[in-house]
Coordinates of C-alpha atoms and ligand atoms in Angstrom, one line a residue:
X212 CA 9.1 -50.1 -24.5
X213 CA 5.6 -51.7 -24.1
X214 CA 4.1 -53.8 -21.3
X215 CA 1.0 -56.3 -21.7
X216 CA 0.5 -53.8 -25.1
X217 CA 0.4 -50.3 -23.5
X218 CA 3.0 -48.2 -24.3
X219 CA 5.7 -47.1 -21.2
X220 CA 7.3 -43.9 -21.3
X221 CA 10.2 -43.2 -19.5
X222 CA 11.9 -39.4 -18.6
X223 CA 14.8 -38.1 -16.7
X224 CA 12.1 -36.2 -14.3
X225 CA 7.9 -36.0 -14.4
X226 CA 6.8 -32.3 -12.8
X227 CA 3.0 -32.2 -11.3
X228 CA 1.1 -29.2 -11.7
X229 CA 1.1 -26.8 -14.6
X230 CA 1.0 -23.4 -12.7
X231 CA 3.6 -20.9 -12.8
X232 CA 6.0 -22.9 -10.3
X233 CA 5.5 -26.1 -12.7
X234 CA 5.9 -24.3 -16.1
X235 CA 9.2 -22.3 -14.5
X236 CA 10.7 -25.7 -13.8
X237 CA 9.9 -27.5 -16.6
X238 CA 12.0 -24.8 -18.6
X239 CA 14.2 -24.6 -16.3
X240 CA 15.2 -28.5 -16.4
X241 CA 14.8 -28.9 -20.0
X242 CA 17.4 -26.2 -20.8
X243 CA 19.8 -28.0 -18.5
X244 CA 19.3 -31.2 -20.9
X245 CA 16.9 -33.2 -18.5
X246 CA 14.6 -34.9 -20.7
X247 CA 11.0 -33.6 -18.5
X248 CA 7.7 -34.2 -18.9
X249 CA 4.8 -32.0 -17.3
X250 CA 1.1 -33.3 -16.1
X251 CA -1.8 -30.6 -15.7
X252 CA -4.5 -31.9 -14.4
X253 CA -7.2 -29.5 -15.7
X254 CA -5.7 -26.1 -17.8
X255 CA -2.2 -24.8 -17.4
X256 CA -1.7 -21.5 -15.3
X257 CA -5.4 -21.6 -15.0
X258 CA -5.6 -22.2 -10.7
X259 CA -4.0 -20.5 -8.0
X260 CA -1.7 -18.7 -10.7
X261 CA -4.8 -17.0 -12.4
X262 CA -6.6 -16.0 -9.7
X263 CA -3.6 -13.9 -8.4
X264 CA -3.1 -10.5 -7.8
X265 CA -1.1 -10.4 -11.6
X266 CA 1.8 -8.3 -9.9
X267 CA 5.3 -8.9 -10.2
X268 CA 6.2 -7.3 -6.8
X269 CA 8.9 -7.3 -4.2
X270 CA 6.4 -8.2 -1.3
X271 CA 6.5 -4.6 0.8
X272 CA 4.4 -5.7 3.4
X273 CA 6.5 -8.1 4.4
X274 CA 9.3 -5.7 5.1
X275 CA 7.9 -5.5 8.2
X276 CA 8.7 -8.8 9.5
X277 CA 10.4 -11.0 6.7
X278 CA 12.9 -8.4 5.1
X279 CA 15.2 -11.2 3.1
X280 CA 12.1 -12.6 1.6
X281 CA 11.4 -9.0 0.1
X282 CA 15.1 -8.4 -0.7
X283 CA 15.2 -12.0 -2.4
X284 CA 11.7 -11.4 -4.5
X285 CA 12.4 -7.5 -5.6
X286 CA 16.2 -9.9 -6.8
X287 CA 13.7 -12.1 -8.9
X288 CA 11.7 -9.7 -10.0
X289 CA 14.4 -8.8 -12.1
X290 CA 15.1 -11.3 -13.7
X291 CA 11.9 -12.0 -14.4
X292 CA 11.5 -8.7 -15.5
X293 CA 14.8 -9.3 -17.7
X294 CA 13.2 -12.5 -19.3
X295 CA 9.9 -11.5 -19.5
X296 CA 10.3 -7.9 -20.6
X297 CA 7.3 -7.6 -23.2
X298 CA 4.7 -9.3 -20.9
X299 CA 5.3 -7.0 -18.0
X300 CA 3.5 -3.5 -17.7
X301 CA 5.1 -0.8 -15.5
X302 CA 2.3 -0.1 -12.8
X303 CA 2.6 3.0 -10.9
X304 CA 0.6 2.5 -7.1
X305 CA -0.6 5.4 -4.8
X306 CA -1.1 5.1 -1.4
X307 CA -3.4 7.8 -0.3
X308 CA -2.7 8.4 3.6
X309 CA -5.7 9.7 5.4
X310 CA -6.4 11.5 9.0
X311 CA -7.0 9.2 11.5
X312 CA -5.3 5.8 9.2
X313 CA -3.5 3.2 11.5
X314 CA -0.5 4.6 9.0
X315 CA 0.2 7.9 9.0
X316 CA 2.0 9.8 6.2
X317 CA 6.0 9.7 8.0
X318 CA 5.4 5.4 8.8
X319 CA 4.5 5.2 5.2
X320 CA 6.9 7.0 4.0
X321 CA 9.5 5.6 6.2
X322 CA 8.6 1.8 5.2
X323 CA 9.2 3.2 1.3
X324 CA 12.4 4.3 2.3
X325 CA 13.6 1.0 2.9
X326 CA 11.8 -0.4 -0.1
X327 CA 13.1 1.9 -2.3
X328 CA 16.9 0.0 -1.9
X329 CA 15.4 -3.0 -3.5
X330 CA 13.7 -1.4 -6.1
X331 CA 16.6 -0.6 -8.2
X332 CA 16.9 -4.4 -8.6
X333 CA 13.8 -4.3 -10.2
X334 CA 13.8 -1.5 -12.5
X335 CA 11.6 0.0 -9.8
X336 CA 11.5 4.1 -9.2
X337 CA 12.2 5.5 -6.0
X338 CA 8.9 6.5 -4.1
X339 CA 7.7 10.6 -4.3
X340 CA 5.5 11.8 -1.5
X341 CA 2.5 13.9 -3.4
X342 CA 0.6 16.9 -2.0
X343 CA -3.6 16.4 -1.7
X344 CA -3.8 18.6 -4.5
X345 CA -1.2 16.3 -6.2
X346 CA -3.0 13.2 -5.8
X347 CA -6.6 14.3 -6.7
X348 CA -5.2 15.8 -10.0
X349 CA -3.6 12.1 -10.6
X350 CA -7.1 10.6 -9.2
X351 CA -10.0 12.6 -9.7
X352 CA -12.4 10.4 -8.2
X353 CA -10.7 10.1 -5.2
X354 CA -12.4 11.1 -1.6
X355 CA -10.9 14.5 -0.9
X356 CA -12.0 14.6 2.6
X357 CA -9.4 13.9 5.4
X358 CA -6.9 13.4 2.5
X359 CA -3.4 13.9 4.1
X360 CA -1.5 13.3 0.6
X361 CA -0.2 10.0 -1.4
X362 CA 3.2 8.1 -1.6
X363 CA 4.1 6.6 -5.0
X364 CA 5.8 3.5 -5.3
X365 CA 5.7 1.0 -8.2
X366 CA 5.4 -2.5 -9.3
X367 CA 4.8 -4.7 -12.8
X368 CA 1.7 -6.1 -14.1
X369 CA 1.2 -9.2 -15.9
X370 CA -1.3 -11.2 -17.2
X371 CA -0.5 -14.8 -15.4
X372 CA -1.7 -17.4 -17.3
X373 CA 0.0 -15.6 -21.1
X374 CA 3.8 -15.9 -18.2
X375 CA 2.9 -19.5 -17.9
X376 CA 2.5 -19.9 -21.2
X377 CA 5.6 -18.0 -22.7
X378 CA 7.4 -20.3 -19.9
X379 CA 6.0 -23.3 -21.5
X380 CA 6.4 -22.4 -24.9
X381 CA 10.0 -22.0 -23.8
X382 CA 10.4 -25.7 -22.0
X383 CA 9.2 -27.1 -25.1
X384 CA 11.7 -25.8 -27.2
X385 CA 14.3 -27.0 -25.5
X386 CA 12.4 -30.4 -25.8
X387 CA 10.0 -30.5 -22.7
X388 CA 6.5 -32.8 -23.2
X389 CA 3.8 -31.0 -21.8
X390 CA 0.4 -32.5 -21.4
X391 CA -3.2 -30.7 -19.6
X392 CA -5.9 -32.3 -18.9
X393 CA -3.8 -35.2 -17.4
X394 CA -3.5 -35.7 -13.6
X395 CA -1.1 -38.0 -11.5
X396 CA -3.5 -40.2 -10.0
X397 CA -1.2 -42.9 -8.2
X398 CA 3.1 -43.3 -7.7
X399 CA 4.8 -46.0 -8.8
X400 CA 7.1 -47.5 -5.8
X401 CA 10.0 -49.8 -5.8
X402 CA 10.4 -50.2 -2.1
X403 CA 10.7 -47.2 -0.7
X404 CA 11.3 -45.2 -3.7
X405 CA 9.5 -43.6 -6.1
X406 CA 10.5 -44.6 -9.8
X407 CA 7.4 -43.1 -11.7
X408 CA 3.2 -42.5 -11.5
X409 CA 0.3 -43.8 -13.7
X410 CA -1.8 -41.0 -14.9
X411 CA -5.4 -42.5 -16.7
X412 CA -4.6 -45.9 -16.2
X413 CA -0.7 -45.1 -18.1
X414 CA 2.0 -45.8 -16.4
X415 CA 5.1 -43.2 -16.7
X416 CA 8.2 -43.8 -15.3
X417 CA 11.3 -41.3 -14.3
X418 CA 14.1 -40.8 -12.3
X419 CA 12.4 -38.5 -9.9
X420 CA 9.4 -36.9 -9.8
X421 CA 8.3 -33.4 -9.2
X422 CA 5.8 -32.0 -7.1
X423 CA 4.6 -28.5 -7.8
X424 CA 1.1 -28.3 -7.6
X425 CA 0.6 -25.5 -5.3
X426 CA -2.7 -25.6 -2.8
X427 CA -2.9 -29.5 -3.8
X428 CA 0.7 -29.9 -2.8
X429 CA -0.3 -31.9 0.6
X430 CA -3.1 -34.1 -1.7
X431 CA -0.2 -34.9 -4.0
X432 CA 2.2 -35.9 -1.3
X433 CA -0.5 -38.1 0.1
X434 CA -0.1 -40.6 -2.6
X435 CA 3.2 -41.3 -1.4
X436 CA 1.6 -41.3 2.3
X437 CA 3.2 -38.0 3.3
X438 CA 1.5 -35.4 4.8
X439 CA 2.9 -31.6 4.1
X440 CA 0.8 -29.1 6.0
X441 CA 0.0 -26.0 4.4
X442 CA -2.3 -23.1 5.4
X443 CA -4.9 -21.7 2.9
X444 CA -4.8 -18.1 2.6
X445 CA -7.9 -17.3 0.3
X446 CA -8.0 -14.4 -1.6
X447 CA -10.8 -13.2 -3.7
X448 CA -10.7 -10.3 -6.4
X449 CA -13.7 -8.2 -8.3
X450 CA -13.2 -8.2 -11.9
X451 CA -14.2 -5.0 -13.8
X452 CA -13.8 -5.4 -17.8
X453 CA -13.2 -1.7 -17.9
X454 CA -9.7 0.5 -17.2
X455 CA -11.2 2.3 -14.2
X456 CA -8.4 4.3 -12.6
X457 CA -5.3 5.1 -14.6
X458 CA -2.7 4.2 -11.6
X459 CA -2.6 1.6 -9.1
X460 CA -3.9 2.7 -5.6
X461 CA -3.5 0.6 -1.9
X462 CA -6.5 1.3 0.7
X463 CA -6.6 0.5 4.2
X464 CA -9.5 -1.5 4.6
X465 CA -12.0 -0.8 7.8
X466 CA -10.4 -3.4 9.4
X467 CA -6.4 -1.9 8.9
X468 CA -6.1 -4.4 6.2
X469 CA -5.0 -3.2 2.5
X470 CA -6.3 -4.1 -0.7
X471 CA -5.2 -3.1 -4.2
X472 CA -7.0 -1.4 -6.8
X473 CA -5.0 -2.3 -9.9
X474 CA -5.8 -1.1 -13.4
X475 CA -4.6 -2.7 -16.5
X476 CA -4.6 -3.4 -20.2
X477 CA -7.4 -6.2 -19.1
X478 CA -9.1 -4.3 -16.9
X479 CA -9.5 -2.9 -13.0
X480 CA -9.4 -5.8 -10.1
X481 CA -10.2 -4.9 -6.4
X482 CA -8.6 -7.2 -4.0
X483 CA -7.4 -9.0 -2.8
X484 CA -9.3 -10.4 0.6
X485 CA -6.9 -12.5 2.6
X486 CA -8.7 -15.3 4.9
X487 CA -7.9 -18.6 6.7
X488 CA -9.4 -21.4 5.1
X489 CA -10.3 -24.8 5.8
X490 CA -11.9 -25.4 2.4
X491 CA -10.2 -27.8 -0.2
X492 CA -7.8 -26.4 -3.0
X493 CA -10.6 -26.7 -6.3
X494 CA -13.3 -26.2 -3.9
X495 CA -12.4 -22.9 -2.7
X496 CA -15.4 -20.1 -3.4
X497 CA -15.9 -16.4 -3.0
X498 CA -18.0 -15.4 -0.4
X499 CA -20.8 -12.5 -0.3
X500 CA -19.2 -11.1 2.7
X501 CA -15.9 -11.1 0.7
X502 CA -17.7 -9.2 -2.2
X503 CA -19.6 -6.7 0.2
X504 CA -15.7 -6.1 2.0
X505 CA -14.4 -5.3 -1.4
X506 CA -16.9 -3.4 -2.8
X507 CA -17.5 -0.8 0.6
X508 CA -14.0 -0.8 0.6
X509 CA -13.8 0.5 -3.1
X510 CA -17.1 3.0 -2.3
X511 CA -15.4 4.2 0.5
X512 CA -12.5 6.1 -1.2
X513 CA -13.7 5.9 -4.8
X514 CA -17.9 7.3 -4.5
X515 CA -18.6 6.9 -8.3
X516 CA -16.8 3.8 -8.8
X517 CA -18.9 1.3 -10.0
X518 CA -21.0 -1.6 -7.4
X519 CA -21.3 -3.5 -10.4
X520 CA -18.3 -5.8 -11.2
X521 CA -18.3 -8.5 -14.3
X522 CA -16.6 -11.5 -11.9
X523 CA -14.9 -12.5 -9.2
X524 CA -11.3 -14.7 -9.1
X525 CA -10.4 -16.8 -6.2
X526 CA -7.7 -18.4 -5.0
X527 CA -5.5 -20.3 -2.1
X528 CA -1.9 -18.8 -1.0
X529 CA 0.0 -22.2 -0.3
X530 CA 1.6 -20.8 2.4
X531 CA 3.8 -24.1 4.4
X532 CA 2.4 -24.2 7.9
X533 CA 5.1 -23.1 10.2
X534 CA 5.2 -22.7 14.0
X535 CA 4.8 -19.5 15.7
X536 CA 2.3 -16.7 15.2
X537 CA 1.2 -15.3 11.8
X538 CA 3.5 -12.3 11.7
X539 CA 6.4 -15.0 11.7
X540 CA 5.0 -16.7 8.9
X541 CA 7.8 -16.8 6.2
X542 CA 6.8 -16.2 2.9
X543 CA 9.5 -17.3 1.6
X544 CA 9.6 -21.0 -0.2
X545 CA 11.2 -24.3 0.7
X546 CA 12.2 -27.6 -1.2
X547 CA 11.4 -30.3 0.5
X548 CA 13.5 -33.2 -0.3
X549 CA 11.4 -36.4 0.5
X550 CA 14.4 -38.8 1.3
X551 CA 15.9 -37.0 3.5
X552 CA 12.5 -35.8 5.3
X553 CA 10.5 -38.8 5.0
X554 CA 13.1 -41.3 4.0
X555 CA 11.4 -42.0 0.6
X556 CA 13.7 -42.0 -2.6
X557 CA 12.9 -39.9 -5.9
X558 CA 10.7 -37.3 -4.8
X559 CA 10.5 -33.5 -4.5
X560 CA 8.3 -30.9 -3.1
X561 CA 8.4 -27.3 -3.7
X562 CA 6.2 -25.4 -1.5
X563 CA 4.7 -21.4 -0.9
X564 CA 6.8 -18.6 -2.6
X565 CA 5.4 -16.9 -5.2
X566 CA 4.7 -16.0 -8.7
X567 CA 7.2 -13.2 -8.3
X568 CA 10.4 -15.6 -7.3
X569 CA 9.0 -18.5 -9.4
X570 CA 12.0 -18.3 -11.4
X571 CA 14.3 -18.5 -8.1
X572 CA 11.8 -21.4 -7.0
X573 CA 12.4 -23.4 -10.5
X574 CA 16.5 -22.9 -10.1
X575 CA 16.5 -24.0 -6.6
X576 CA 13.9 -27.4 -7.1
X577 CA 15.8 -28.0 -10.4
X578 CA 19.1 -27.4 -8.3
X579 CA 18.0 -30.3 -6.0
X580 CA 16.7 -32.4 -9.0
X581 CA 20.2 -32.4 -10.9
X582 CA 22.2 -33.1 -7.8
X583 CA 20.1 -36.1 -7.4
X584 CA 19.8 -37.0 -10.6
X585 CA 23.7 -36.4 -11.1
X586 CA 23.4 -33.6 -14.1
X587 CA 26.0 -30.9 -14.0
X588 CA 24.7 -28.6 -16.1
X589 CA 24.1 -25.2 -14.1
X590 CA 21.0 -23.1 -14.6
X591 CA 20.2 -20.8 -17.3
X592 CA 17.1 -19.0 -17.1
X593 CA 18.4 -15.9 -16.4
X594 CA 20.2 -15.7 -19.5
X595 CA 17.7 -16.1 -22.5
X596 CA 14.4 -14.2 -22.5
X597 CA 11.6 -16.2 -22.2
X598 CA 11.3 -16.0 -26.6
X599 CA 15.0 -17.2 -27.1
X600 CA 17.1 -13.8 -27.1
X601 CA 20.6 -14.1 -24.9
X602 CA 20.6 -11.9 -21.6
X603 CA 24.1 -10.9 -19.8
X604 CA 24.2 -12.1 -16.2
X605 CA 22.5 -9.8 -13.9
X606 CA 24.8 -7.3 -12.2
X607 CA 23.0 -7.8 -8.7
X608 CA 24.0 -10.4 -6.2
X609 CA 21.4 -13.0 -5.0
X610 CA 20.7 -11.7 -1.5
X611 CA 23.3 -13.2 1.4
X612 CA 22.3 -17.7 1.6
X613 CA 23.9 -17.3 4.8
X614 CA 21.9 -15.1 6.3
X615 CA 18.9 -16.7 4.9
X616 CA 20.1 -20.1 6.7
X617 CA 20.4 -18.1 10.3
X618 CA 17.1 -16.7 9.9
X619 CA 15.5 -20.1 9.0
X620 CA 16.7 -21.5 12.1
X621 CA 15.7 -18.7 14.4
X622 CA 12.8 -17.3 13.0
X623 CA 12.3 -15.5 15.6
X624 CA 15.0 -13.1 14.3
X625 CA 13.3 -12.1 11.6
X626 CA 11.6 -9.2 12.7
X627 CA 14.0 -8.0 14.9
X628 CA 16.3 -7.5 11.2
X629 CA 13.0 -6.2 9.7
X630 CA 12.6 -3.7 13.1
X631 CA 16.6 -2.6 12.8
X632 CA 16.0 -1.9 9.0
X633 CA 13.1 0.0 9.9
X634 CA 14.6 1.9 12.5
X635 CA 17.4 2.9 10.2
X636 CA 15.1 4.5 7.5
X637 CA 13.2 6.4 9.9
X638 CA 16.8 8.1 10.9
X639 CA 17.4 8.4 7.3
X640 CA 13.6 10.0 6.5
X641 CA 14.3 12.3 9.7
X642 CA 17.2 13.6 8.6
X643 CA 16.9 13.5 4.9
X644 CA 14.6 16.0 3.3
X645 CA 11.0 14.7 1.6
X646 CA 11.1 13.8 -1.8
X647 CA 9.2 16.5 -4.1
X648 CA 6.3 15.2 -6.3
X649 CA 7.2 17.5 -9.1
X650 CA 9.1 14.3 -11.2
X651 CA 6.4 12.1 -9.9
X652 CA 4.0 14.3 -12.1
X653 CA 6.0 15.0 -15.2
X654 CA 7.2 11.1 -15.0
X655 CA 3.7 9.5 -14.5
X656 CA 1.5 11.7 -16.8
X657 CA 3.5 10.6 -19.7
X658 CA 2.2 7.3 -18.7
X659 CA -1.4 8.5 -17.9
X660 CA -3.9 7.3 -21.0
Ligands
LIG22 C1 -5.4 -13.9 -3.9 C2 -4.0 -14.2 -4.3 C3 -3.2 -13.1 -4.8 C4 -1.9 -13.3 -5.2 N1 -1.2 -12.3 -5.8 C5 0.1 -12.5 -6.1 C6 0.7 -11.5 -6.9 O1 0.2 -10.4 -7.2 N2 2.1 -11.7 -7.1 C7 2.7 -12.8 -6.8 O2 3.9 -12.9 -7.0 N3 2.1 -13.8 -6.2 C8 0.7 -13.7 -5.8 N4 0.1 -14.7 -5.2 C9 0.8 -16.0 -5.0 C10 0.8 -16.8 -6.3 O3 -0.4 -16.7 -7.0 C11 1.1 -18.2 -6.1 O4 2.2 -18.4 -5.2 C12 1.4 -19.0 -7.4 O5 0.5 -18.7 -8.4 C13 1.4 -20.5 -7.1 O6 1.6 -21.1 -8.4 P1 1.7 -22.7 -8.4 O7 2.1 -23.1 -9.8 O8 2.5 -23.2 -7.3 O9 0.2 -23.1 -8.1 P2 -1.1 -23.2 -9.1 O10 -1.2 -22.1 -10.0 O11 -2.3 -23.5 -8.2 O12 -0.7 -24.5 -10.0 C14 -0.8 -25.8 -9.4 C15 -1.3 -26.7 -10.5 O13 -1.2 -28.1 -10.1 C16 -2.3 -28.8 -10.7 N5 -2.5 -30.1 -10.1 C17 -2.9 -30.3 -8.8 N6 -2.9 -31.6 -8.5 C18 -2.5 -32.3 -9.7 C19 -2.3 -33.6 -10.1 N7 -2.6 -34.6 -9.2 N8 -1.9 -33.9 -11.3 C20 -1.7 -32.9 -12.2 N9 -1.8 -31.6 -11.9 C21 -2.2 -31.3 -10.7 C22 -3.5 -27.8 -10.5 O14 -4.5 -28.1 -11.4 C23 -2.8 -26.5 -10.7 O15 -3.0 -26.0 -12.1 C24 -1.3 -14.6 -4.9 C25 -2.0 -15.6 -4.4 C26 -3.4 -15.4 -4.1 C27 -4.2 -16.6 -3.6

């Protein structure tokens, strides 16, 4: 179709933003039949999905106050794990417990406890509690002094922006357009619906639109006039070029705040540092104070590692501004659908989550998007690896949607489930003998380079 000579496309559904939420529901759309096309404004995976952590993890910390989100992402992980089975490393983490640490030794073991029933879902091992002597043997470098001993637990590296690809590479054969380098600059409205956007001057029409573009989700919605409020969590990261450590490690900051040290087939990264921020998603810039944090923090525990890093990433949690205090923050994600929030016709939002659920995040926006735009077909990422090779169904349940709804509306409730869970396996660790470090060492030292 063409109008006054410039060509018109039309598609079942336009997605904004090419990071791993956009890329996950392009595929996920596409292999339902949707006929999807996906805008990028500058390089795909190359924002907010870059500049993360690179873990496919359940989310421990937030056992301690958001429970179901950690049950729901350690679910997602493996599938994710499942479909992207070649991209993802195994990466073993220590936590080195120290006299005096706001944690001691039994709470840290206790709050692996409870992880450890998720981690199965995951491909995960069960944590092992190590000895001092353990630990420096697995760590040379490590700060003997005060050393208490080390908890194992483990997660999966990844390198982002390669999952974002092999998710796009995936959309497109199953017919997806994808195009970077292209940004939605305006909607297209008929009435109080939105029927398409013009992106450099061309106008693209669909049946609904899509909007994934993490931090810049509130400056997307704004086009339509709809404000979504978010709070910026910034995170910076060093970037050493090197393999520094051979296993992950966790450090409590000076501040009782943890940071990561994770080693990988790209390298080590330090981070990450977790701040409020008022600055603007694309503006968003490491600090020196942030670099200085990381690297005493690194010096502290690790004396000859080295003060000279070869970058630094940084990035923006979009994390949906909810009421209440920090701690009852979810961390979860939500769909917003914009007619029945704002009253304005074919448009979606998917906001916070994380690279971990992003295939969770893609079923449920696409979930939404197919209802609306009257598609049956159910989803089916879960069932062909991200290169085209059939999976079974996963034997593990999705975590309880009821429950999930109760603790939505009464957020407050959250941490009194966390607490009870918590309470639970401190009884069990009580009773229950420790965990001996003997498989821990014969297990990881096959992995050791
Ligand atoms: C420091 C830090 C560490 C983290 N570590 C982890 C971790 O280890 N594991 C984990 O699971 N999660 C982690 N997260 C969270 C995770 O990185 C994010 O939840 C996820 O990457 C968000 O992906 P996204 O696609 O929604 O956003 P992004 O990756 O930011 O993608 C959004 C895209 O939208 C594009 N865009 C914006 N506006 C427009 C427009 N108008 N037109 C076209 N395109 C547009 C942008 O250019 C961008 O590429 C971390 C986050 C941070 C900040």
């Amino acid at each position: 179709m063409r109008k006054g000579g410039t060509p018109i496309r039309n598609f079942d559904a336009v997605v904004i933003g090419g990071g791993i939420t956009g890329a996950g529901i392009a595929r996920d759309l596409s292999m339902r039949g949707v006929k999807t096309l996906l805008l990028e404004k500058n390089s795909f995976g190359q924002a907010t999905t870059a500049s993360s952590s690179h873990m496919i993890h359940g989310g421990l910390r937030y056992l301690m106050y958001d429970r179901l989100t950690t049950q729901t992402t350690c679910w997602d992980s493996g599938n994710i794990l499942q479909i992207a089975r070649k991209n993802l490393t195994r990466l073993p983490i220590l936590w080195p417990v120290y006299r005096g640490h706001a944690h001691g030794i039994e709470t840290v073991e206790t709050l692996l406890e409870s992880y450890d029933q998720f981690q199965v879902m995951k491909g995960g091992l069960k944590h092992l509690r190590l000895s001092k002597e353990e630990t420096l043997s697995l760590i040379p470098g490590l700060k003997a002094e005060g050393l208490v001993g080390a908890l194992s637990f483990d997660e999966w590296w990844v390198n982002p922006v390669e999952l974002v690809q092999k998710n796009l590479e995936s959309a497109k054969k199953y017919g997806a357009q994808i195009e970077e380098k292209r940004e939605a600059d305006e909607f297209i409205f008929q009435s109080r619906k939105i029927v398409g956007l013009k992106s450099a001057g061309e106008e693209i029409y669909a049946k609904i639109v899509i909007n994934a573009a993490g931090p810049w989700i509130d400056e997307v919605s704004q086009l339509a006039q709809i404000r979504i409020p978010l709070r910026l969590q910034k995170g910076t990261h060093l970037v050493y070029k090197e393999k520094l450590i051979p296993f992950g490690l966790i450090l409590q900051t000076q501040d009782e705040r943890y940071v990561f040290v994770i080693p990988s087939p790209q390298g080590t990264l330090i981070g990450p540092t977790d701040l409020a921020t008022k600055e603007k998603p694309g503006q968003i810039k490491t600090s020196e104070e942030e670099i200085q944090y990381l690297l005493k923090t690194a010096a502290h525990y690790l004396p000859s590692f080295p003060s000279r890093y070869d970058s630094t990433i940084v990035g923006a949690r979009p994390i949906l501004a909810q009421k209440g205090n920090e701690k009852l923050l979810s961390r979860g994600f939500e769909v917003l659908d914009h007619l029945k929030r704002d009253g304005i016709e074919g448009f979606i939002t998917i906001g916070g989550g994380k690279m971990s659920d992003f295939r969770l995040m893609a079923e449920e926006t696409s979930n939404l998007a197919c209802e609306k735009l009257g598609v049956q077909a159910p989803c089916k990422t879960a069932l062909e690896t991200l290169d085209g090779k059939p999976l079974s169904p996963s034997s593990f349940k999705r975590p309880s949607s009821t429950l999930e709804r109760f603790l939505k509306a009464y957020p407050r409730l959250r941490e009194t489930h966390a607490f009870l869970h918590l309470a639970l396996a401190f009884l069990r660790h009580s009773v229950y003998s420790q965990k001996t470090s003997s498989e821990f060492t014969s297990y990881y030292s096959q992995l050791a380079p």
